[in-house]
Amino acid sequence: MTVNGFLQVGMYVVVLLALAKPLGGFMARVYDGKSTWLSPVLRPLERLIYRVCGVDPDEGMTWKTYAVSMLLFNFLGLLVVYGLQRLQGILPLNPQGFAAVTPDSSFNTAASFATNTNWQGYVGEATMSYATQMLGLAVQNFVSAATGMAVLVALIRGFREAGSRTVGNFWVTLTRSTLYILLPLAIGLALVQTSQGVVQNFSAYRTVPLLQATSVTTPVKNADGNPVLDEKGEPKTETTAVTEQTLPMGPASSQIAIKQLGTNGGGFFNVNSAHPYENSTPLSNFFEVLALLLIGAALCYTFGQMVGDTRQGWAVLAAMTVIFVAMLALCEWAEYRGNPRHAAAGADIVASDVHPGGNMEGKEVRFGIANSALWATATTAASNGAVNAMHDSFTPLGGLVPLFMMQLGEVVYGGVGSGLYGMLVFAIIAVFVAGLMVGRTPEYLGKKIEAYEMKMAAIVILIPPIVVLGFTALAVVTDAGLASRFNKGAHGFSEILYAFSSMGNNNGSAFAGLSANVPFYNATGGLAMLMARYWLAIPTLAIAGSLAQKKHVPAGAGTLPTHTPLFVCMLIGVVIIVGVLTFVPALALGPIVEHLMLSQ
Amino acid sequence: MQTHTKARPLFDSEIVRGAIVASFAKLDPRHQVRNPVMFVVLLGSVLTTALLFQALGGHGEAPAWFILTVSLWLWFTVLFANFAEAMAEGRGKAQADALRKARRDIIARKLAKAPSNSSFTPADARTTPTTSATLRKGDVVLVEAGELVPSDGEIVVGVASVDESAITGESAPVIREAGGDRSAVTGGTRVLSDWLVIRVTTDPGETFLDRMISMVEGAKRQKTPNEIALTILLAGFTIIFLLATVTLLPFSIYAVNEVGQGAPVTMTVLTALLVCLIPTTIGGLLSAIGIAGMDRMIQANVIAISGRAVEAAGDVDVLLLDKTGTITLGNRQATAFIPTDGVGMDRLADAAQLASLADETPEGRSVVVLAKEQYGLRERDIHALGAKFVPFSAQTRMSGVDFDGRHIRKGSADAIEEYVQASGGQLPVPVRGHVERIAREGGTPLVVADGPQVLGVIQLKDIVKTRIKDRFAELRRMGIKTVMITGDNPLTAATIAAEAGVDDFLAQATPEKKLELIREYQRGGRLVAMTGDGTNDAPALAQADVAVAMNTGTQAAKEAGNMVDLDSNPTKLIEIVEIGKQLLMTRGALTTFSIANDVAKYFAIIPAAFAGTYPVLNALNVMHLATPESAILSAVIFNALIIIGLIPLALRGVRYRAVGASVLLRDNLLVYGLGGIVAPFIGIKAIDMVLVLSGLA
């Protein structure tokens, strides 16, 4: 890794951690209903929303009511996104005149955006009207993120309350998350991005002459799609001169800001943040990759603040950061090291002042290896899934990093809200095993962890493996699953595994080696995303409900402290061991085999 | 009854023989299904056996010898787990058999009705012979020297020495007498001298002995809350590993189709991998750990009414300890008489002696002794004086005598002050000074009053047990708060508390105050443990989370508690807490060990299963295991043998040290976590070498 690369990545981690406390403290105030510097403007608006919607902000909800409200709200969102796609042909704000999206793709996309996954089977600039993008996708970017935060806040209240049947009010938490946290941050980020050249308009696409005309040679195909052979038996080709290019336009900046902040990741354009109109400069890249993990990291501090012991929040943040930095180091190392076969063939893969070295395939020159590997690790650490490089082109180990980060269950920062509640469930399991080892009924933050919590926690760690391994197994033995691969062999396996790891953990990033917009992947993927989101959120709320009813056990010398480096290690160990033991066989047949073959 | 469990070695040959037989009986699927982890292994054993028959029929997916060996070792895995459980049960059974001998049918001598006065003598009793099995609650029986007590009961009349070794294992006889806290007798014990008239308090089949037998046999054993939570976690891991293994078949088929070499992974290998990965070590030993925990209690001479109570003992945050007998040696002794101004020493000594003549408490006797030794006052016969003794009660907190129109009382300063104020007197200032001084010095002041006049103070002193301070310091390191319960006034209590090193104290304790204190701690989320023996302890015992009744105590106390200490040793609570903690720690440690083991097993089995398709995967064979078959067999054999290897640990429990939670976790993580990762690498390699040398693979 180059010094320059080190500095950029190091600065990133420092800024991220430095922002955790101010933003986290602000969020804690918001959730506790305390006044903030935004209150004079937003408080009247908040009250107006409650009045219009008929919400009593002081009404507490049991975990079941909370869960039902969340599910209904999300289902409604899913219907709206589905409807907008199916009807976009007759709706305004459609300068390119896009027709309705197919039913299977519409379902997949609706499920994808409602679940905060933002897996994209479609090509944004060639499929979606501005109306669909703004009213459907961008709105879900806000509220699906706010939903994750609402579930997290309910869990935190579960730890905080004692002898209470309620875990807060879903509508209030949802409204505050959107109004006080997501909206102001998104507006700020959108302005910064626009200053860097990210587009924000309602114009039709523009066709411009190329500065450097070029030509493309393609094989000639007959009506059946088979190559036509010439008299020598070779495939016939034809050469087309390319002199102009269509540049997509649209209200991109406003949507990109929230797709980064809300760990959504659904790009306005198909190549996502690798596109110059979506991520124009190294500076815009820095802000976008910062926004990826910003709220997820800061929520740890919010958690600590709300449970009355900020050390607890720092401990969880430390566990996340250690895993993140370790995986980031592996990814950077693998990508800087490059492909040994290229070196063997005489290519210079050592970084120097004049060229980046390493593995630059599929990476944007303006970002280079350091920022591409950083982005890949961060986007899969958070359940974001936006990309600024093509993960399919990473080295096997470099590609293993994003794959494994998702398979850990999106708990290293993770999705806004969902990452931390996932991590807290892991903490519950860690506390359970550790608590037994010190000879006490385990307790976390003063709450006893008993059979009911273990049952729910077991469901939470079970669902992602079921979804990921189950659907991957189905795909690798069915023709429909195999047909979409761009590659064969171990890499083809990695592509399928990556797709389901991404959808089964609500990440949404694509390895970009699979044509997923086919009924098989649209249907299975849609199901995977719904299962992975709600079958985790519901048991988490059940834990919240159960914890809220319990008494607080005061800590003593026999209580296992959960803010120490030792516990942080234990937590990291549990996350890694569960991830490794679940996915190592699959990884061995994918990226690990690829790596071993490459190094042969 | 000399075969007490204390002397039994860990692997008693008799128990081992019984356990081996039981291991096979426990293969019953209805028994196995209670333990999800081992049930999966049983299914795996059945599946591989079926595959073996298929192979013998010539359609095998792998060589028959290989399937046979895998299948055999899977069966061994189940049997080894059964053996562990049977070993733990066997130790309890041996104890139960010994107890059962004491529960012979006894011919009891039933009285028509309870004798009404104390002039009763056995000579003029008319009794009907009745078998003990037909005795009902409320029946009254006579037991004379040499006879066995037919059932649990309360002494109505009589004093006798009783041999309770059948229950306690303690051969020294104990005194049992009517009234007070020593009035309970247990069925199966033998009266050695004198006679007793006993009112039966339990119906047949519900006696203490019966309950003890069913408890030690584990007949009524139910899973404890913590064990249920752990079983859920283990079931969760089992499902994850089931998924990881089952999906390997399609993954393998895909790889073979793509690469065009090797063969899809066989069912035998997948089953072997599954059994190796699921937490069989803890799954197989889980119930043995629970039973062994109960067994360790029994070895400590404590009978727990339920496993739940044993588990709760590890969670105790607060220990309520009676001062007398637990913290201080026996009883307080009178050491000085301090008269108030204007009262002669003789008058005080005389009044003190009179007030104490009929007081049979050790304190009372020590006053008489002091009066005799220092002031030459001879003992007088209280009846001859025509005096009426006023006994001590918890409500008045005074005792004394009434005679010749005099009302002599001795008691705590508060009680006497109240008493003299009622008759127009008051507590003199010098007395108040003496009281406070004595209390500050750790003594107990007893104020003596003659009618409304206060005469002076008797100084009683407590002797704190040696080394008790160390035990309390140890408890503090365990995170347990000790609270001393005493009837003393706050000053006295504070001094003794400081001397003994307890964290807190409850002075002037009444049963109501005790109950309220327990409730207050429980409201704060703490788990409270206490010991008690008296009937007035019963409400507090019933309220406490871990309540240890002394075997010498009353029936009411024993009914209210959830444990009975046969040694009647109040400091036993500390041992009980340790046993509870050991139980949880053993579960946690073996869970960690079990899961940590999986890392090495992956390194053994993945290259073995897939190197045929992807030869590069041999790079993962870091242990350089000889062949794919030997690698898989080594992992399976290691997995089975480790269960046997850890039986002693499961039965003895992981050692508890009072060093604080963090240090304990660090050490256990190093031993069972890191050790759990490293050990199987060595073990599997060693087994592989043995297999190669023996030509098996």
PDB file of C-alpha atoms in Angstrom, chain B residues 2-85:
ATOM      1  CA  GLN B   2     -20.977 -45.844  56.308  1.00  0.00           C
ATOM      2  CA  THR B   3     -20.799 -45.728  52.511  1.00  0.00           C
ATOM      3  CA  HIS B   4     -21.121 -42.021  52.249  1.00  0.00           C
ATOM      4  CA  THR B   5     -20.633 -40.358  48.862  1.00  0.00           C
ATOM      5  CA  LYS B   6     -17.804 -38.287  50.222  1.00  0.00           C
ATOM      6  CA  ALA B   7     -15.562 -41.302  50.070  1.00  0.00           C
ATOM      7  CA  ARG B   8     -16.642 -42.432  46.619  1.00  0.00           C
ATOM      8  CA  PRO B   9     -13.981 -42.158  43.876  1.00  0.00           C
ATOM      9  CA  LEU B  10     -14.867 -40.460  40.587  1.00  0.00           C
ATOM     10  CA  PHE B  11     -14.900 -43.730  38.656  1.00  0.00           C
ATOM     11  CA  ASP B  12     -16.290 -46.234  41.114  1.00  0.00           C
ATOM     12  CA  SER B  13     -16.182 -49.615  39.357  1.00  0.00           C
ATOM     13  CA  GLU B  14     -19.694 -50.486  40.448  1.00  0.00           C
ATOM     14  CA  ILE B  15     -21.089 -47.230  39.095  1.00  0.00           C
ATOM     15  CA  VAL B  16     -19.113 -47.568  35.869  1.00  0.00           C
ATOM     16  CA  ARG B  17     -20.564 -51.029  35.272  1.00  0.00           C
ATOM     17  CA  GLY B  18     -24.098 -49.758  35.810  1.00  0.00           C
ATOM     18  CA  ALA B  19     -23.418 -46.753  33.595  1.00  0.00           C
ATOM     19  CA  ILE B  20     -22.220 -48.913  30.702  1.00  0.00           C
ATOM     20  CA  VAL B  21     -25.480 -50.854  30.752  1.00  0.00           C
ATOM     21  CA  ALA B  22     -27.482 -47.643  31.053  1.00  0.00           C
ATOM     22  CA  SER B  23     -25.642 -46.119  28.048  1.00  0.00           C
ATOM     23  CA  PHE B  24     -27.330 -48.649  25.800  1.00  0.00           C
ATOM     24  CA  ALA B  25     -30.722 -48.325  27.451  1.00  0.00           C
ATOM     25  CA  LYS B  26     -30.540 -44.581  26.859  1.00  0.00           C
ATOM     26  CA  LEU B  27     -30.379 -45.093  23.072  1.00  0.00           C
ATOM     27  CA  ASP B  28     -34.168 -44.990  23.209  1.00  0.00           C
ATOM     28  CA  PRO B  29     -35.134 -42.182  20.798  1.00  0.00           C
ATOM     29  CA  ARG B  30     -37.758 -40.941  23.267  1.00  0.00           C
ATOM     30  CA  HIS B  31     -34.917 -40.203  25.665  1.00  0.00           C
ATOM     31  CA  GLN B  32     -32.592 -38.796  23.009  1.00  0.00           C
ATOM     32  CA  VAL B  33     -35.122 -36.362  21.588  1.00  0.00           C
ATOM     33  CA  ARG B  34     -34.884 -34.291  24.774  1.00  0.00           C
ATOM     34  CA  ASN B  35     -31.393 -33.299  23.724  1.00  0.00           C
ATOM     35  CA  PRO B  36     -31.520 -31.856  20.198  1.00  0.00           C
ATOM     36  CA  VAL B  37     -27.763 -32.042  19.621  1.00  0.00           C
ATOM     37  CA  MET B  38     -27.403 -35.707  20.514  1.00  0.00           C
ATOM     38  CA  PHE B  39     -30.623 -36.562  18.704  1.00  0.00           C
ATOM     39  CA  VAL B  40     -29.025 -35.304  15.494  1.00  0.00           C
ATOM     40  CA  VAL B  41     -26.024 -37.555  16.166  1.00  0.00           C
ATOM     41  CA  LEU B  42     -28.364 -40.509  16.722  1.00  0.00           C
ATOM     42  CA  LEU B  43     -30.067 -39.805  13.389  1.00  0.00           C
ATOM     43  CA  GLY B  44     -26.623 -39.554  11.769  1.00  0.00           C
ATOM     44  CA  SER B  45     -25.661 -42.934  13.227  1.00  0.00           C
ATOM     45  CA  VAL B  46     -28.835 -44.518  11.881  1.00  0.00           C
ATOM     46  CA  LEU B  47     -28.277 -42.926   8.466  1.00  0.00           C
ATOM     47  CA  THR B  48     -24.673 -44.125   8.167  1.00  0.00           C
ATOM     48  CA  THR B  49     -25.735 -47.595   9.306  1.00  0.00           C
ATOM     49  CA  ALA B  50     -28.294 -47.647   6.512  1.00  0.00           C
ATOM     50  CA  LEU B  51     -25.580 -46.501   4.094  1.00  0.00           C
ATOM     51  CA  LEU B  52     -23.412 -49.346   5.362  1.00  0.00           C
ATOM     52  CA  PHE B  53     -26.055 -51.911   4.458  1.00  0.00           C
ATOM     53  CA  GLN B  54     -26.381 -50.284   1.057  1.00  0.00           C
ATOM     54  CA  ALA B  55     -22.617 -50.569   0.623  1.00  0.00           C
ATOM     55  CA  LEU B  56     -22.631 -54.200   1.719  1.00  0.00           C
ATOM     56  CA  GLY B  57     -25.301 -54.742  -0.913  1.00  0.00           C
ATOM     57  CA  GLY B  58     -22.803 -53.548  -3.492  1.00  0.00           C
ATOM     58  CA  HIS B  59     -24.239 -50.088  -4.174  1.00  0.00           C
ATOM     59  CA  GLY B  60     -22.101 -48.176  -1.692  1.00  0.00           C
ATOM     60  CA  GLU B  61     -21.206 -44.525  -2.166  1.00  0.00           C
ATOM     61  CA  ALA B  62     -17.907 -45.230  -0.412  1.00  0.00           C
ATOM     62  CA  PRO B  63     -15.885 -48.301   0.642  1.00  0.00           C
ATOM     63  CA  ALA B  64     -17.797 -50.378   3.176  1.00  0.00           C
ATOM     64  CA  TRP B  65     -14.959 -50.366   5.724  1.00  0.00           C
ATOM     65  CA  PHE B  66     -14.942 -46.584   5.701  1.00  0.00           C
ATOM     66  CA  ILE B  67     -18.686 -46.272   6.204  1.00  0.00           C
ATOM     67  CA  LEU B  68     -18.499 -48.965   8.888  1.00  0.00           C
ATOM     68  CA  THR B  69     -15.811 -47.115  10.816  1.00  0.00           C
ATOM     69  CA  VAL B  70     -17.562 -43.758  10.567  1.00  0.00           C
ATOM     70  CA  SER B  71     -20.848 -45.344  11.587  1.00  0.00           C
ATOM     71  CA  LEU B  72     -19.276 -47.145  14.547  1.00  0.00           C
ATOM     72  CA  TRP B  73     -17.716 -43.977  15.869  1.00  0.00           C
ATOM     73  CA  LEU B  74     -20.940 -42.054  15.479  1.00  0.00           C
ATOM     74  CA  TRP B  75     -22.670 -44.707  17.583  1.00  0.00           C
ATOM     75  CA  PHE B  76     -19.809 -44.419  20.082  1.00  0.00           C
ATOM     76  CA  THR B  77     -20.404 -40.653  20.213  1.00  0.00           C
ATOM     77  CA  VAL B  78     -24.001 -41.217  21.279  1.00  0.00           C
ATOM     78  CA  LEU B  79     -23.013 -43.968  23.707  1.00  0.00           C
ATOM     79  CA  PHE B  80     -20.263 -41.867  25.258  1.00  0.00           C
ATOM     80  CA  ALA B  81     -22.731 -39.048  25.896  1.00  0.00           C
ATOM     81  CA  ASN B  82     -25.162 -41.542  27.407  1.00  0.00           C
ATOM     82  CA  PHE B  83     -22.359 -42.906  29.527  1.00  0.00           C
ATOM     83  CA  ALA B  84     -21.552 -39.459  30.878  1.00  0.00           C
ATOM     84  CA  GLU B  85     -25.154 -38.949  31.897  1.00  0.00           C
TER      85      GLU B  85
END
